[in-house]
Short mmCIF file of C-alpha atoms in Angstrom, two decimals:
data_model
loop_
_atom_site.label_atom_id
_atom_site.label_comp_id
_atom_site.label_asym_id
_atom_site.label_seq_id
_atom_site.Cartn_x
_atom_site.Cartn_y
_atom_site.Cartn_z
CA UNK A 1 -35.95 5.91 65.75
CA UNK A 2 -33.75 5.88 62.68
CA UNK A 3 -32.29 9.30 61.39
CA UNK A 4 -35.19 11.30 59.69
CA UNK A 5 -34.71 12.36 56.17
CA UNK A 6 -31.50 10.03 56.08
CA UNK A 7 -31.24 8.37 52.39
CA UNK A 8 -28.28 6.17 53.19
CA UNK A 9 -28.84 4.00 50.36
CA UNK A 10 -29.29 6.32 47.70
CA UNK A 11 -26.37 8.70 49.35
CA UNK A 12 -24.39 5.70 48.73
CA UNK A 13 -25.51 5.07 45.17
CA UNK A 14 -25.08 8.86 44.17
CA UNK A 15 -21.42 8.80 45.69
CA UNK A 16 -20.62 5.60 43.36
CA UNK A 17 -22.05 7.25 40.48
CA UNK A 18 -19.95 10.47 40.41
CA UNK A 19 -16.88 8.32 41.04
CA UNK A 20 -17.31 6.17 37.88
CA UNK A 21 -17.10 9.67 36.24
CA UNK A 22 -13.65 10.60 38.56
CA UNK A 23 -11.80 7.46 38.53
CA UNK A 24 -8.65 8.23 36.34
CA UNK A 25 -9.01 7.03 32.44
CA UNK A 26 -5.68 5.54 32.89
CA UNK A 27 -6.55 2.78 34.78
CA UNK A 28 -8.09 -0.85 33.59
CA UNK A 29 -11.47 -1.59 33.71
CA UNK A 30 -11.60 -4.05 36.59
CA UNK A 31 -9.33 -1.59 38.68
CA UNK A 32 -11.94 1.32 38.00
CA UNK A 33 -14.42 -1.32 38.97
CA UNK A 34 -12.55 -1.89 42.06
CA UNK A 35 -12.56 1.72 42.99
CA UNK A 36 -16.38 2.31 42.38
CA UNK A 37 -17.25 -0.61 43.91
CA UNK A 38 -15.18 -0.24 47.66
CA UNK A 39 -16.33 2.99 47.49
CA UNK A 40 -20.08 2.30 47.12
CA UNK A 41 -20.07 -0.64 49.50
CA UNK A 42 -17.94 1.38 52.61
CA UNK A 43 -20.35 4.04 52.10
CA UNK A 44 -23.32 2.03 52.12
CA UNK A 45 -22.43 0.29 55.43
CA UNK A 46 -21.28 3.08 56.74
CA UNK A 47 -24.51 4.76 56.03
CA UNK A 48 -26.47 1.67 57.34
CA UNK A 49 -24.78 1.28 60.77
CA UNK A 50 -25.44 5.47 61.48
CA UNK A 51 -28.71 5.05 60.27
CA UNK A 52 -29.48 1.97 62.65
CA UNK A 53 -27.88 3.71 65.85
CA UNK A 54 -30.20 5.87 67.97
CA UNK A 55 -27.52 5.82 70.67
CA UNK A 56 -25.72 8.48 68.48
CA UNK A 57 -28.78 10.95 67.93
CA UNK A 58 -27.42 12.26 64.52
CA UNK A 59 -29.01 15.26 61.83
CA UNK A 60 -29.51 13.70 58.73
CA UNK A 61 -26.56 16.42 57.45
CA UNK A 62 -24.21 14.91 59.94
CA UNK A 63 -24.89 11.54 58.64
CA UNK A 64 -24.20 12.59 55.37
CA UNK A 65 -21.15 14.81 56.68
CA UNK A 66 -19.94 11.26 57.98
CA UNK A 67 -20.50 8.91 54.97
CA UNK A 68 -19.21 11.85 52.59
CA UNK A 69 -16.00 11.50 53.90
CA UNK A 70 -15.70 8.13 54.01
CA UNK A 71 -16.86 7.81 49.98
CA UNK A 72 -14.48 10.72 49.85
CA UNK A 73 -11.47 8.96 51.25
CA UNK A 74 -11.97 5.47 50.08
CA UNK A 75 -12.08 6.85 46.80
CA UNK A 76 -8.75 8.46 47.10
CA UNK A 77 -6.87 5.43 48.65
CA UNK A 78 -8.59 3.00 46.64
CA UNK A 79 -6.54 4.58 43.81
CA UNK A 80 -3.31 5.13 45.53
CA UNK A 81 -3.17 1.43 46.26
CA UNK A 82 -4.12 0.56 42.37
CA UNK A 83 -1.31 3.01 41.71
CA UNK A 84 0.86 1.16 44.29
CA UNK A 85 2.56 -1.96 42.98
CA UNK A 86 0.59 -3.80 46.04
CA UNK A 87 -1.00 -6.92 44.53
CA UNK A 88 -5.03 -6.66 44.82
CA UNK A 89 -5.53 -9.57 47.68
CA UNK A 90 -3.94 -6.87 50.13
CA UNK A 91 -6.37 -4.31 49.19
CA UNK A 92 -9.81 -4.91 50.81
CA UNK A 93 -7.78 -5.44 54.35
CA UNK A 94 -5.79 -2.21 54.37
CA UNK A 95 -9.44 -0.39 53.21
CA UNK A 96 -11.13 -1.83 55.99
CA UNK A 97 -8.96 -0.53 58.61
CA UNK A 98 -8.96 3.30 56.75
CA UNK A 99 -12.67 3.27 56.55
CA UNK A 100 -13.36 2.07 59.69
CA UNK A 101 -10.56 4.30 61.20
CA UNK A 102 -12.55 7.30 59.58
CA UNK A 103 -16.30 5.91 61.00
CA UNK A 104 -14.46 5.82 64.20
CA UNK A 105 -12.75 9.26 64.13
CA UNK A 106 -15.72 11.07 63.06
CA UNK A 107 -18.46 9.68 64.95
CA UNK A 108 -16.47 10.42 68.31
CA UNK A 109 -15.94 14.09 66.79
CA UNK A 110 -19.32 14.41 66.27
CA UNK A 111 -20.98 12.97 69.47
CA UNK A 112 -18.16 15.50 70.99
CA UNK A 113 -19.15 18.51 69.20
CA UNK A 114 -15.88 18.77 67.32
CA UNK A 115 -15.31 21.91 64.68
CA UNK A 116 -15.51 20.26 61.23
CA UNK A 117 -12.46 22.16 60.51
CA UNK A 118 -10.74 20.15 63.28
CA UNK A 119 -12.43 16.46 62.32
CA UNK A 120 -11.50 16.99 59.33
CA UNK A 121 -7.69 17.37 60.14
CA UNK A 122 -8.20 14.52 62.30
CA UNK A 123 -9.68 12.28 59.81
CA UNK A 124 -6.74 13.02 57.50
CA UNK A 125 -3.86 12.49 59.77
CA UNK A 126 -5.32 8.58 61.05
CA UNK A 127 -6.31 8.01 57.26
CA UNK A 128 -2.16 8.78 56.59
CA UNK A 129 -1.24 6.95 59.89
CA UNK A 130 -3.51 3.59 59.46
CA UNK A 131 -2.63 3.47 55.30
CA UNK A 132 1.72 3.95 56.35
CA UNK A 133 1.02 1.41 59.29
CA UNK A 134 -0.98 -1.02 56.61
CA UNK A 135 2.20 -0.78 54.26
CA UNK A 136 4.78 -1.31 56.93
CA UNK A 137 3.25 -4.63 58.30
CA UNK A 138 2.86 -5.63 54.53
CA UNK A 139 6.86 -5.35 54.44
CA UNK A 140 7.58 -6.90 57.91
CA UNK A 141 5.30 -10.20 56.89
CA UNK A 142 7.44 -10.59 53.40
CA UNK A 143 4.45 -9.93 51.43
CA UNK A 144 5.97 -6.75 49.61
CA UNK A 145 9.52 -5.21 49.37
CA UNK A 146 11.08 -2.22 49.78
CA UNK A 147 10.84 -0.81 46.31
CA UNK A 148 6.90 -1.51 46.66
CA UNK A 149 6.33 -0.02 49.96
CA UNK A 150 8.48 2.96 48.78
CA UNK A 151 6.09 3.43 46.32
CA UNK A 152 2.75 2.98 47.99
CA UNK A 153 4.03 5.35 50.63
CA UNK A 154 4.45 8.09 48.08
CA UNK A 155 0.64 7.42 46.39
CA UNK A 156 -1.37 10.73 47.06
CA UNK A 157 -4.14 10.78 44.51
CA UNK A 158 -6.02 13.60 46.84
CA UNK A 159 -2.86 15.80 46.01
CA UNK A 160 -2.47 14.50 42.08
CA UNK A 161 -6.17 15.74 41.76
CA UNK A 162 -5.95 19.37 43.29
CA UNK A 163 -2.62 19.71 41.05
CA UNK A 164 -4.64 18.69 37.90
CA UNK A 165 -7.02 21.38 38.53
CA UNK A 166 -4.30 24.29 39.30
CA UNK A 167 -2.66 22.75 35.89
CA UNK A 168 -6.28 22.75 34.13
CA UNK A 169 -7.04 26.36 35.38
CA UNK A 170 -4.03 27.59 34.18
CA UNK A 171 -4.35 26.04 31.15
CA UNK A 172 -7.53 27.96 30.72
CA UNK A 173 -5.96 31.16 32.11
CA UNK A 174 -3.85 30.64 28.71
CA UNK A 175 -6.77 30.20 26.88
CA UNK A 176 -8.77 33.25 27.73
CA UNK A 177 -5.78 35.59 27.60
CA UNK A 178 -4.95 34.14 24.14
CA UNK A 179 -8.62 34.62 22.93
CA UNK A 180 -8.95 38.22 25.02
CA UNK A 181 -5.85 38.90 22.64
CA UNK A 182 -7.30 38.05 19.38
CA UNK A 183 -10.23 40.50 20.18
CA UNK A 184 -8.20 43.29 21.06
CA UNK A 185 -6.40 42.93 17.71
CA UNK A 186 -9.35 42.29 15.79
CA UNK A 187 -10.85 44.96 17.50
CA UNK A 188 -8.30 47.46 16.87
CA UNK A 189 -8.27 46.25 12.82
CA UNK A 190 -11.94 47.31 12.87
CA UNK A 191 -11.34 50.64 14.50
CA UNK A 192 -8.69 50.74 12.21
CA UNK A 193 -11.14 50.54 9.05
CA UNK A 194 -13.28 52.74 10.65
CA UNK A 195 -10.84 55.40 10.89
CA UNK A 196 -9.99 55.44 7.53
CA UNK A 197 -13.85 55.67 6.54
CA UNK A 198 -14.65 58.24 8.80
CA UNK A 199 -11.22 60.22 8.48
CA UNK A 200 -12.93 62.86 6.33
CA UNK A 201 -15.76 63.81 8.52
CA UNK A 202 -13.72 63.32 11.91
CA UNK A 203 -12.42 66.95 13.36
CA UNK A 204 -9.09 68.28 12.26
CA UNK A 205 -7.50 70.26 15.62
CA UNK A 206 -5.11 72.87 15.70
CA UNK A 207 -1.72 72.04 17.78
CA UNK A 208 -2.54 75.37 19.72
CA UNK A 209 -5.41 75.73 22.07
CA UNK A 210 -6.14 72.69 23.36
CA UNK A 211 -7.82 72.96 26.40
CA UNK A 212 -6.80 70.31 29.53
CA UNK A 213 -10.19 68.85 29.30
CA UNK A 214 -10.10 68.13 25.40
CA UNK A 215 -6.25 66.85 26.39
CA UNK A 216 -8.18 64.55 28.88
CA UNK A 217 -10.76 63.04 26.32
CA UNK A 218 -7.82 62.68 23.37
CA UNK A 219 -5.74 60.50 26.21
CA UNK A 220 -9.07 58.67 26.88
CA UNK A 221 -9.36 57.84 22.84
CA UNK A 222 -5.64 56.94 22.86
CA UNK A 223 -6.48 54.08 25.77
CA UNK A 224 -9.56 53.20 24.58
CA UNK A 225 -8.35 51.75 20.98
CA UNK A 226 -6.63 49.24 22.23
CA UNK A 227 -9.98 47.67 24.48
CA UNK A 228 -12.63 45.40 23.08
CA UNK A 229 -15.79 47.33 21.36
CA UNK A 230 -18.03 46.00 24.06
CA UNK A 231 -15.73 47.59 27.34
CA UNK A 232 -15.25 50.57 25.00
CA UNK A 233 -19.04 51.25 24.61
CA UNK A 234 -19.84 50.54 28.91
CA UNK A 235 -17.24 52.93 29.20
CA UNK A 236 -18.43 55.56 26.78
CA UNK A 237 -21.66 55.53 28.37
CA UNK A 238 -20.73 56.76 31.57
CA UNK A 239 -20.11 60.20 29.29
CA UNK A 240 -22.44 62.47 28.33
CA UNK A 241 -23.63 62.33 24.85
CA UNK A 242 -21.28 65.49 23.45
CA UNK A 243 -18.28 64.28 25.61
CA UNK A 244 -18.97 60.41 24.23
CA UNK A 245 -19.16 61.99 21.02
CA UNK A 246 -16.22 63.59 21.36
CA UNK A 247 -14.33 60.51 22.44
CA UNK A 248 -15.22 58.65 19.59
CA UNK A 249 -14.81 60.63 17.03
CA UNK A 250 -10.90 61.58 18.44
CA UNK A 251 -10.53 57.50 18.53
CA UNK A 252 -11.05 57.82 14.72
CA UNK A 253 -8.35 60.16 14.22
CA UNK A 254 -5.69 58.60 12.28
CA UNK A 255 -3.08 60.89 13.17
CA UNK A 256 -4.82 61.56 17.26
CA UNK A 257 -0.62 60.99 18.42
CA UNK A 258 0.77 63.55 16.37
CA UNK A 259 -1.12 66.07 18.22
CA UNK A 260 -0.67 65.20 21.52
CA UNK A 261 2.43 65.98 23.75
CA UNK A 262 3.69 62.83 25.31
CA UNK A 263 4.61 64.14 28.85
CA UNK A 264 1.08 66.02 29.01
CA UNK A 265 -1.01 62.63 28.14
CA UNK A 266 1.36 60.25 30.82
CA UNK A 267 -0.32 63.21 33.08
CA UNK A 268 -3.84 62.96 32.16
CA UNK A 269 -3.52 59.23 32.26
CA UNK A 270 -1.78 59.51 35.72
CA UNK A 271 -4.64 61.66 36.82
CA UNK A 272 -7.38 59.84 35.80
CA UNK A 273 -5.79 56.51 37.29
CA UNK A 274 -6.11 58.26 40.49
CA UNK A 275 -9.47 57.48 40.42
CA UNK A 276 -9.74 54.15 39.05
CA UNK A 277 -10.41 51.02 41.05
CA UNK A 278 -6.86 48.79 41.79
CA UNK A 279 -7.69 45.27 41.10
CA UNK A 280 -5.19 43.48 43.51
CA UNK A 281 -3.27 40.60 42.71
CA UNK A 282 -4.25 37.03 42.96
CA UNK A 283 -2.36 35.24 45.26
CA UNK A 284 -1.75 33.35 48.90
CA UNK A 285 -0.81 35.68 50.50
CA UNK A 286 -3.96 38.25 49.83
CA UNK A 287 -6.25 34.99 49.99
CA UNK A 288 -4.64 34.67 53.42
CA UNK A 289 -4.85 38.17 54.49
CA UNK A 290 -9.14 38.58 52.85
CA UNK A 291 -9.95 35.26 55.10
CA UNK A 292 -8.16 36.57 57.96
CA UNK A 293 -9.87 39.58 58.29
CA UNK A 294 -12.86 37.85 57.75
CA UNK A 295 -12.03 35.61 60.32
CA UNK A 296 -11.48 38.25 62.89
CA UNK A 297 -14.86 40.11 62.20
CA UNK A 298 -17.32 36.60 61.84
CA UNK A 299 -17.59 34.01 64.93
CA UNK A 300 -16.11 30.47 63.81
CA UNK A 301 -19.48 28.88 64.26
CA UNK A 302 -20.83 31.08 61.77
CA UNK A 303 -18.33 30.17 59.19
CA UNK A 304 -18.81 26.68 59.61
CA UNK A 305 -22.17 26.77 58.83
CA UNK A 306 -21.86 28.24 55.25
CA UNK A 307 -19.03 25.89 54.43
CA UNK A 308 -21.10 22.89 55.97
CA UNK A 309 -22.04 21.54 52.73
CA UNK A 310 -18.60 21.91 50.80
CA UNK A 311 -16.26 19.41 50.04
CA UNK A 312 -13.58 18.05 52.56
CA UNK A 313 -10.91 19.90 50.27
CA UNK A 314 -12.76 23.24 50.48
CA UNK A 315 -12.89 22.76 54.34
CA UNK A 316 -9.80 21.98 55.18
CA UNK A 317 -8.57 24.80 53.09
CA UNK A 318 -10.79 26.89 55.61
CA UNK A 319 -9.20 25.10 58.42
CA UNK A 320 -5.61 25.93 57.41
CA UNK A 321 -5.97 29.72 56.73
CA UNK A 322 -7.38 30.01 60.64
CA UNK A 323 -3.71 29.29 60.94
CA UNK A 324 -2.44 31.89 57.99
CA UNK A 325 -1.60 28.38 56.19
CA UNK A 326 -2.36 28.02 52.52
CA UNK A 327 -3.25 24.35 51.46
CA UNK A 328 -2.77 22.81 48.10
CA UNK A 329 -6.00 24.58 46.58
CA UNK A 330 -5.57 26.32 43.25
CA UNK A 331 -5.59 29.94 43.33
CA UNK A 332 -8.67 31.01 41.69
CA UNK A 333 -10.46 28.55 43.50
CA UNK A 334 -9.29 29.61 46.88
CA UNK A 335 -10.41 32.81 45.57
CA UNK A 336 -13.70 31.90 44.54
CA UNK A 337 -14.62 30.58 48.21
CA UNK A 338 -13.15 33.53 49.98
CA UNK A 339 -15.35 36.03 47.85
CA UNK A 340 -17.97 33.34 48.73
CA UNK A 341 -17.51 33.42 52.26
CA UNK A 342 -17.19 37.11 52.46
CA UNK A 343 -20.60 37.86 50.26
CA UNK A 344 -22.14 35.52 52.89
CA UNK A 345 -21.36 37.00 56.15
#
C-alpha cells in the first residue's frame, strides 16, 4: 500500500513556496520562476514515484527525508546554473541527472540502513561529481567555452548562503553591542543624576576604619555603575536588604573613588571573581570540543534521532564534528545546535 501519512503533493507545494521567499532578489523574474518551478516539479515526482513503490517499504519521515533533499539541492543548483553563464536550454538536462543522481543515492542509503550523517555526505559528493561531469561534456560538445565552464564550476550558492548568514549575524552582533552600549551610557547618565540628587542624604565615610566587608560592597558599587539598571537590580537582589542598601547608596557616592585604595579594590574584585561563573569563548574549536564530548557519552543512533528533522546543513555540520571537522556553519548557530543537542540527551 502507498506510504501512510505521506503528503507528497502538498510536501512538494510547501517546498516551492518557501523557495519563492529564498530565491535571491537579484535575479529576473523568469529565472526566479525557473528556480521555483524545477524545484517544485523534481520534488513532486520525486515524491510521487516513493509514494507509488511498496517495494521500498518507506516511513512517511524517510519519504520526506528523501524529497527534502532533493527540493533542497535542486534549489541550490538551479541557482548556480542561473549564476553560470550556461544558456537556459542546457539547464533542465544537467538537473535531471543531479536529481535523479540524489533519488538514486538516497533511496539505496535508505533501503541499506545508512547513517543520515553518511547519506548526506554521499548525496553531496555525486551532486558535485554529476553537476562538474554535466559542465565538462557541455565543453567537449562545443556548446560552452572555457571561460563559461570556469565559471559554472565555481557556482556554490549552498556556500554563498551559509556566508550571508555568518555576515548577517555579525552584522547583528554589531548591532546589539552598539545598542548594549548606548544603555550602559545612558544608564550611567541616570545614575549620574541620581547621585547628584541623593548626594546629601548618601553616607559620608571616614578614610580610616573601613572594614574588608564594607571594602567589598564599595568595589561592588564601583562595578556595578557601569551595568544596565535592570542587571544592576537582579544582582542587588541576591543581597540582603541592609547589604543592597548599602550597595546602592555607595553607587550614589560622587566621590566613592577617592576613598578607596586602588590595590585593595583590584583585590576584592579578584576575590569575588573567584567565584563568578567564566563564560567561555565562542568558537570552533570549543564547538568542536562540547560535541565531542557529547559524542563520546551519547550512542550515534541517539543523536540522529534528535537531528532527524533538521536541515541537510545542520546535519552535515553534525556529520563533520564526528570527525573534529568544523563545516561552513556560522558560529552562533553551530552553537545554538550544540546547546540543543546537549539539553536533549
Amino acid at each position: 500500500m502507498p506510504i501512510e501519512g505521506f503528503d507528497y503533493k502538498g510536501f512538494a507545494s510547501s517546498m516551492a513556496e518557501q523557495a519563492k521567499e529564498l530565491v535571491p532578489a537579484e535575479l529576473e523574474d523568469r529565472e526566479k520562476e525557473y528556480v521555483v518551478k524545477t524545484l517544485g516539479n523534481f520534488t513532486l515526482l520525486a515524491g510521487e514515484a516513493l509514494y507509488n513503490d511498496e517495494s521500498l517499504k518507506l516511513t512517511a519521515d524517510q519519504a520526506v527525508f528523501i524529497t527534502q533533499i532533493i527540493a533542497e539541492w535542486s534549489f541550490h543548483k538551479s541557482i548556480d546554473l542561473v549564476h553560470s553563464g550556461i544558456l537556459p536550454q542546457y539547464w533542465d538536462s544537467i538537473m535531471q541527472k543531479i536529481a535523479f543522481t540524489i533519488f538514486e543515492v538516497a533511496k539505496q542509503a535508505i533501503i541499506r540502513n545508512i547513517p543520515q550523517d553518511q547519506l548526506l555526505q554521499a548525496v553531496e559528493h555525486h551532486v558535485v561529481k554529476v553537476y562538474k561531469q554535466s559542465i565538462e561534456e557541455l565543453e567537449q560538445t562545443g556548446l560552452i567555452n572555457e571561460e563559461v565552464k570556469n565559471r559554472a564550476e565555481s557556482q556554490s550558492n549552498i556556500d554563498a548562503m551559509a556566508q550571508q548568514a555568518q555576515a548577517e549575524q555579525q552584522k547583528q552582533q554589531q548591532e546589539q553591542a552598539q545598542e548594549a552600549q548606548k544603555q550602559r551610557e545612558e544608564a550611567q547618565k541616570r545614575r549620574e543624576e541620581k547621585r547628584k540628587n541623593n548626594n546629601k542624604t548618601t553616607p559620608q565615610i571616614s578614610s580610616e576604619g573601613i572594614t574588608n566587608k564594607q571594602m567589598k560592597l564599595m568595589s561592588l558599587a564601583l562595578v556595578l555603575r557601569i551595568l544596565s539598571q535592570d542587571k544592576v537590580t537582579t544582582i542587588l537582589n541576591k543581597f540582603d536588604s541592609n547589604d543592597s542598601l548599602q550597595i546602592s547608596q555607595y553607587m550614589n557616592m560622587a566621590d566613592l573613588e577617592s576613598h578607596l585604595d586602588g590595590d585593595l579594590v583590584t583585590n576584592c574584585l579578584k576575590e569575588m571573581k573567584e567565584f563568578l561563573p567564566h563564560k567561555r569563548k565562542l568558537t570552533k574549536e570549543n564547538i568542536l570540543g562540547d560535541l565531542l564530548r557529547i559524542y563520546r557519552s551519547t550512542p550515534r543512533d541517539r543523536i540522529e534521532k534528535i537531528i532527524k528533522d533538521e536541515r541537510p546543513l545542520v546535519k552535515r555540520f553534525i556529520s563533520q564534528a564526528y570527525d573534529g571537522e568544523y563545516s561552513n556553519l556560522p558560529l552562533r548557530v553551530a552553537g545554538v545546535v550544540a546547546q540543543y543537542i546537549e539539553d536533549s540527551i
